[in-house]
Amino acid sequence: MTTALTETMQASAQARQVLEELDEAAKLAQEAVAPHSGVRNADAAEPAPAQASEADRIRLFIQRAARQRNQGREEMKRQYAATMVVERELKIFDPHIASSVTRFLALTDKTLYLLGRIGGQYMTEAQIDKVRASIQERVTEYTNEGRHSLDAAAELNRKGRDSRPMWIEPHYTGAALDENFQVKSRLTLALVDAAKHWDEAIRLMSEMEFNACASESQIGEMRIRERRQFAGLNRLCASVVMGMSRRSHAGTARRSTSGANGVEGEGSTADGSFDAADTSQKENPDFATT
């Protein structure tokens, strides 16, 4: 076997692997791209059909959340070969924050990873920069709000302790999430730290609730804010992944058709990427950032 043929086969295998990873990411993303619902609940951040009754919507929310958690756990456990990663321990104690992290973190990380590996096949550099900027903005909002919530909770906790001669110190019986995760993006590292800030803020607020210095509704509001922000980031990443997946399948279909006709498909190159002149493909609203 010649060296050129070996290299071609290796390149083909790597291309197939990347497309399989994109398909896997699309499966993760499918749960997050349905229309929104108005149910206001920290566990119901994902959409459901608007015509369903409230009880049915809540049931669908719970079922979808369970599917997302299962998919997220599988992705967290995945070991990536020949990929630059940072090992991070994900130890989260509050069940609500743990649910957000399990459902949303892996898709965000995989989206950023795939943008770096194959984004250029489906978008211009300007569009990739715009998508990255939109994800960065959502990550910054989540991290800043987490830090602000932790600082506020720590200050309230300190004042509460100063005002009480006796202070009850409850503790968790164990972590709600305890996983090692291969982080593939700098932005994901910021999300991991931010999730821990949210988790600690809720721990402090819960401690204050035991000491009659905070209410359960205040804790619930904090959980809702966290879930709403992380779910919004998740939907953005899902739309990016689904858009790339549709373009990938469209390119495959076009190549199959052109191959049968003995010609190369219009607007595409032999490797399935899109010509810069093919603006109809690159202006796909799947990548809108508004």
Coordinates of C-alpha atoms in Angstrom, one line a residue:
M1 CA 0.0 0.0 0.0
T2 CA 1.5 3.4 -1.0
T3 CA 2.0 6.2 1.5
A4 CA -0.4 8.4 -0.5
L5 CA -3.1 5.8 -0.3
T6 CA -2.6 5.3 3.4
E7 CA -2.8 9.0 4.1
T8 CA -5.9 9.3 2.0
M9 CA -7.6 6.4 3.9
Q10 CA -6.5 8.0 7.3
A11 CA -8.0 11.4 6.2
S12 CA -11.2 9.7 5.1
A13 CA -11.5 7.9 8.4
Q14 CA -10.9 11.2 10.3
A15 CA -13.6 12.9 8.2
R16 CA -16.1 10.2 9.0
Q17 CA -15.3 10.4 12.7
V18 CA -15.9 14.2 12.7
L19 CA -19.2 13.7 10.9
E20 CA -20.2 11.0 13.4
E21 CA -19.4 13.5 16.2
L22 CA -21.6 16.1 14.5
D23 CA -24.5 13.6 14.3
E24 CA -24.0 12.8 18.0
A25 CA -24.1 16.5 18.9
A26 CA -27.2 16.9 16.8
K27 CA -28.9 14.2 18.9
L28 CA -27.9 16.2 22.0
A29 CA -29.3 19.4 20.4
Q30 CA -32.7 18.1 19.3
E31 CA -34.2 18.4 22.8
A32 CA -33.5 22.1 23.0
V33 CA -34.9 23.5 19.7
A34 CA -38.6 23.2 20.1
P35 CA -40.8 26.3 20.7
H36 CA -40.9 27.9 24.2
S37 CA -43.5 27.5 26.9
G38 CA -44.4 29.9 29.6
V39 CA -44.3 27.5 32.6
R40 CA -42.2 29.2 35.3
N41 CA -40.3 26.5 37.1
A42 CA -36.6 25.9 37.7
D43 CA -37.0 22.3 36.4
A44 CA -39.0 23.3 33.4
A45 CA -36.5 25.4 31.4
E46 CA -37.1 23.5 28.2
P47 CA -39.9 23.9 25.7
A48 CA -43.1 21.9 25.2
P49 CA -46.1 22.3 22.9
A50 CA -48.1 25.4 23.8
Q51 CA -51.4 23.7 23.1
A52 CA -50.9 21.1 25.9
S53 CA -52.4 21.5 29.3
E54 CA -50.2 22.8 32.1
A55 CA -50.0 19.3 33.6
D56 CA -49.0 17.8 30.3
R57 CA -46.4 20.5 29.7
I58 CA -44.9 19.8 33.1
R59 CA -44.9 16.1 32.4
L60 CA -43.2 16.7 29.0
F61 CA -40.6 19.0 30.7
I62 CA -39.8 16.3 33.2
Q63 CA -39.4 13.6 30.5
R64 CA -37.2 15.9 28.4
A65 CA -35.0 16.8 31.3
A66 CA -34.5 13.1 32.1
R67 CA -33.5 12.5 28.5
Q68 CA -31.1 15.4 28.5
R69 CA -29.5 14.3 31.7
N70 CA -29.0 10.8 30.4
Q71 CA -27.4 12.1 27.1
G72 CA -25.3 14.6 29.1
R73 CA -23.9 12.0 31.4
E74 CA -22.9 9.8 28.4
E75 CA -21.2 12.7 26.8
M76 CA -19.4 13.7 30.0
K77 CA -18.0 10.1 30.3
R78 CA -16.8 10.1 26.7
Q79 CA -13.0 9.9 26.2
Y80 CA -11.7 11.8 23.2
A81 CA -8.7 10.5 21.3
A82 CA -5.9 12.8 20.0
T83 CA -7.7 15.9 21.4
M84 CA -6.4 18.7 23.6
V85 CA -8.4 18.6 26.8
V86 CA -8.3 19.8 30.4
E87 CA -9.5 17.3 33.0
R88 CA -12.0 18.9 35.4
E89 CA -13.8 17.4 38.4
L90 CA -17.5 18.3 38.3
K91 CA -18.7 18.1 41.9
I92 CA -22.0 19.9 42.4
F93 CA -24.2 19.5 45.5
D94 CA -27.5 21.3 44.7
P95 CA -29.7 19.0 42.6
H96 CA -31.0 21.9 40.5
I97 CA -27.6 23.2 39.5
A98 CA -26.4 19.6 39.0
S99 CA -29.3 19.1 36.6
S100 CA -28.4 22.2 34.6
V101 CA -24.7 21.1 34.4
T102 CA -25.6 17.6 33.4
R103 CA -28.1 18.7 30.7
F104 CA -26.4 21.7 29.2
L105 CA -22.6 21.7 29.8
A106 CA -21.6 18.8 27.5
L107 CA -23.5 20.3 24.5
T108 CA -21.9 23.7 25.0
D109 CA -18.5 22.2 25.1
K110 CA -19.1 20.0 22.1
T111 CA -20.5 22.9 20.1
L112 CA -17.3 24.9 20.7
Y113 CA -15.2 21.9 19.9
L114 CA -17.0 21.2 16.6
L115 CA -16.9 24.9 15.6
G116 CA -13.1 24.7 15.8
R117 CA -12.8 21.5 13.9
I118 CA -15.3 21.8 11.1
G119 CA -17.1 25.1 11.4
G120 CA -15.2 26.4 8.4
Q121 CA -16.9 23.8 6.2
Y122 CA -20.3 25.3 6.8
M123 CA -19.7 29.0 7.7
T124 CA -17.5 31.9 6.7
E125 CA -14.8 33.1 9.2
A126 CA -17.0 36.1 9.9
Q127 CA -19.9 34.0 10.7
I128 CA -17.9 31.7 13.0
D129 CA -16.6 34.8 14.8
K130 CA -20.2 36.0 15.2
V131 CA -21.3 32.7 16.6
R132 CA -18.4 32.5 19.0
A133 CA -19.1 36.1 20.1
S134 CA -22.7 35.2 20.8
I135 CA -21.7 32.1 22.8
Q136 CA -19.1 34.2 24.7
E137 CA -21.7 36.8 25.6
R138 CA -24.0 34.1 27.0
V139 CA -21.2 32.5 28.9
T140 CA -20.1 35.9 30.4
E141 CA -23.7 36.6 31.5
Y142 CA -23.9 33.3 33.2
T143 CA -20.5 33.6 34.9
N144 CA -21.0 37.2 36.0
E145 CA -24.5 36.5 37.4
G146 CA -23.0 33.5 39.3
R147 CA -20.3 35.5 40.8
H148 CA -22.7 38.3 41.7
S149 CA -25.1 35.8 43.3
L150 CA -22.2 34.2 45.3
D151 CA -20.9 37.6 46.5
A152 CA -24.4 38.7 47.6
A153 CA -25.2 35.4 49.4
A154 CA -21.8 35.5 51.2
E155 CA -22.5 39.0 52.4
L156 CA -26.0 38.1 53.6
N157 CA -24.6 35.0 55.3
R158 CA -22.0 37.0 57.1
K159 CA -24.6 39.5 58.3
G160 CA -26.9 36.7 59.4
R161 CA -24.1 35.0 61.4
D162 CA -23.3 38.3 63.1
S163 CA -26.9 38.8 64.1
R164 CA -27.4 35.4 65.6
P165 CA -25.9 34.1 68.9
M166 CA -26.5 30.5 67.7
W167 CA -26.0 29.5 64.0
I168 CA -27.2 26.2 62.5
E169 CA -24.8 24.7 59.9
P170 CA -26.6 22.1 57.8
H171 CA -24.6 20.0 55.3
Y172 CA -25.2 18.0 52.2
T173 CA -25.3 14.2 52.6
G174 CA -23.5 13.9 49.3
A175 CA -22.9 15.4 45.9
A176 CA -25.7 15.5 43.3
L177 CA -23.2 15.3 40.5
D178 CA -19.7 13.9 40.8
E179 CA -18.0 13.3 37.4
N180 CA -14.6 13.9 35.7
F181 CA -15.1 15.7 32.4
Q182 CA -12.7 16.3 29.5
V183 CA -13.1 20.0 28.8
K184 CA -12.2 20.9 25.2
S185 CA -12.7 24.7 25.3
R186 CA -11.6 27.6 27.4
L187 CA -15.1 28.9 27.6
T188 CA -16.3 25.6 29.1
L189 CA -13.7 26.1 31.9
A190 CA -15.4 29.4 32.7
L191 CA -18.8 27.6 32.8
V192 CA -17.5 24.9 35.2
D193 CA -16.2 27.6 37.6
A194 CA -19.4 29.6 37.3
A195 CA -21.6 26.5 38.0
K196 CA -19.6 26.0 41.2
H197 CA -20.3 29.6 42.2
W198 CA -24.0 29.2 41.7
D199 CA -23.9 26.0 43.7
E200 CA -22.1 27.6 46.6
A201 CA -24.5 30.6 46.5
I202 CA -27.4 28.3 46.9
R203 CA -25.7 26.4 49.7
L204 CA -25.2 29.7 51.6
M205 CA -28.8 30.7 51.0
S206 CA -30.1 27.3 52.1
E207 CA -28.0 27.6 55.3
M208 CA -29.6 31.0 55.9
E209 CA -33.1 29.5 55.4
F210 CA -32.3 27.1 58.2
N211 CA -31.5 30.1 60.4
A212 CA -34.6 32.1 59.3
C213 CA -32.5 34.7 57.4
A214 CA -33.7 33.8 53.9
S215 CA -36.8 32.3 52.4
E216 CA -37.4 29.3 50.2
S217 CA -38.8 31.7 47.5
Q218 CA -35.5 33.5 47.4
I219 CA -33.6 30.2 46.8
G220 CA -36.2 29.3 44.2
E221 CA -35.7 32.6 42.4
M222 CA -31.9 32.1 42.3
R223 CA -32.4 28.6 40.8
I224 CA -34.7 30.0 38.2
R225 CA -32.2 32.7 37.2
E226 CA -29.4 30.1 36.8
R227 CA -31.6 27.7 34.8
R228 CA -32.9 30.4 32.5
Q229 CA -29.4 31.6 31.6
F230 CA -27.9 28.2 31.1
A231 CA -30.9 27.0 29.1
G232 CA -30.6 30.0 26.9
L233 CA -27.0 29.2 26.2
N234 CA -28.0 25.6 25.5
R235 CA -30.6 26.6 22.9
L236 CA -28.1 28.9 21.1
C237 CA -25.6 26.0 20.9
A238 CA -28.3 23.6 19.8
S239 CA -29.3 25.9 16.9
V240 CA -25.6 26.1 15.8
V241 CA -25.2 22.3 15.9
M242 CA -28.5 21.6 14.1
G243 CA -27.6 24.1 11.4
M244 CA -24.2 22.5 10.8
S245 CA -25.9 19.1 10.8
R246 CA -28.4 20.1 8.2
R247 CA -25.7 21.6 6.0
S248 CA -23.7 18.4 6.4
H249 CA -26.6 16.2 5.3
A250 CA -27.5 18.6 2.5
G251 CA -23.9 18.4 1.2
T252 CA -23.9 14.6 1.4
A253 CA -27.2 14.5 -0.6
R254 CA -25.9 16.9 -3.2
R255 CA -22.7 14.9 -3.6
S256 CA -24.7 11.7 -4.1
T257 CA -26.8 13.3 -6.7
S258 CA -23.9 14.9 -8.5
G259 CA -22.0 11.6 -8.3
A260 CA -24.8 9.8 -10.0
N261 CA -24.8 12.5 -12.7
G262 CA -21.0 12.4 -13.0
V263 CA -20.6 16.1 -12.1
E264 CA -19.7 17.9 -8.9
G265 CA -22.6 19.6 -7.1
E266 CA -23.1 23.3 -7.6
G267 CA -21.8 25.5 -4.7
S268 CA -19.8 22.7 -3.1
T269 CA -16.3 21.4 -3.2
A270 CA -15.2 17.8 -3.5
D271 CA -14.8 17.5 0.3
G272 CA -18.2 18.8 1.1
S273 CA -17.4 22.3 2.1
F274 CA -19.1 25.3 0.6
D275 CA -17.7 27.8 -1.9
A276 CA -17.4 31.3 -0.6
A277 CA -19.6 32.4 -3.5
D278 CA -22.4 30.2 -2.3
T279 CA -23.9 32.9 -0.1
S280 CA -27.4 31.3 -0.1
Q281 CA -25.9 28.5 2.1
K282 CA -23.8 30.8 4.3
E283 CA -26.7 33.1 5.1
N284 CA -28.7 30.3 6.8
P285 CA -30.9 31.8 9.6
D286 CA -29.9 28.8 11.8
F287 CA -26.9 30.9 12.8
A288 CA -28.7 34.1 13.7
T289 CA -27.5 35.6 16.9
T290 CA -30.5 37.7 17.8

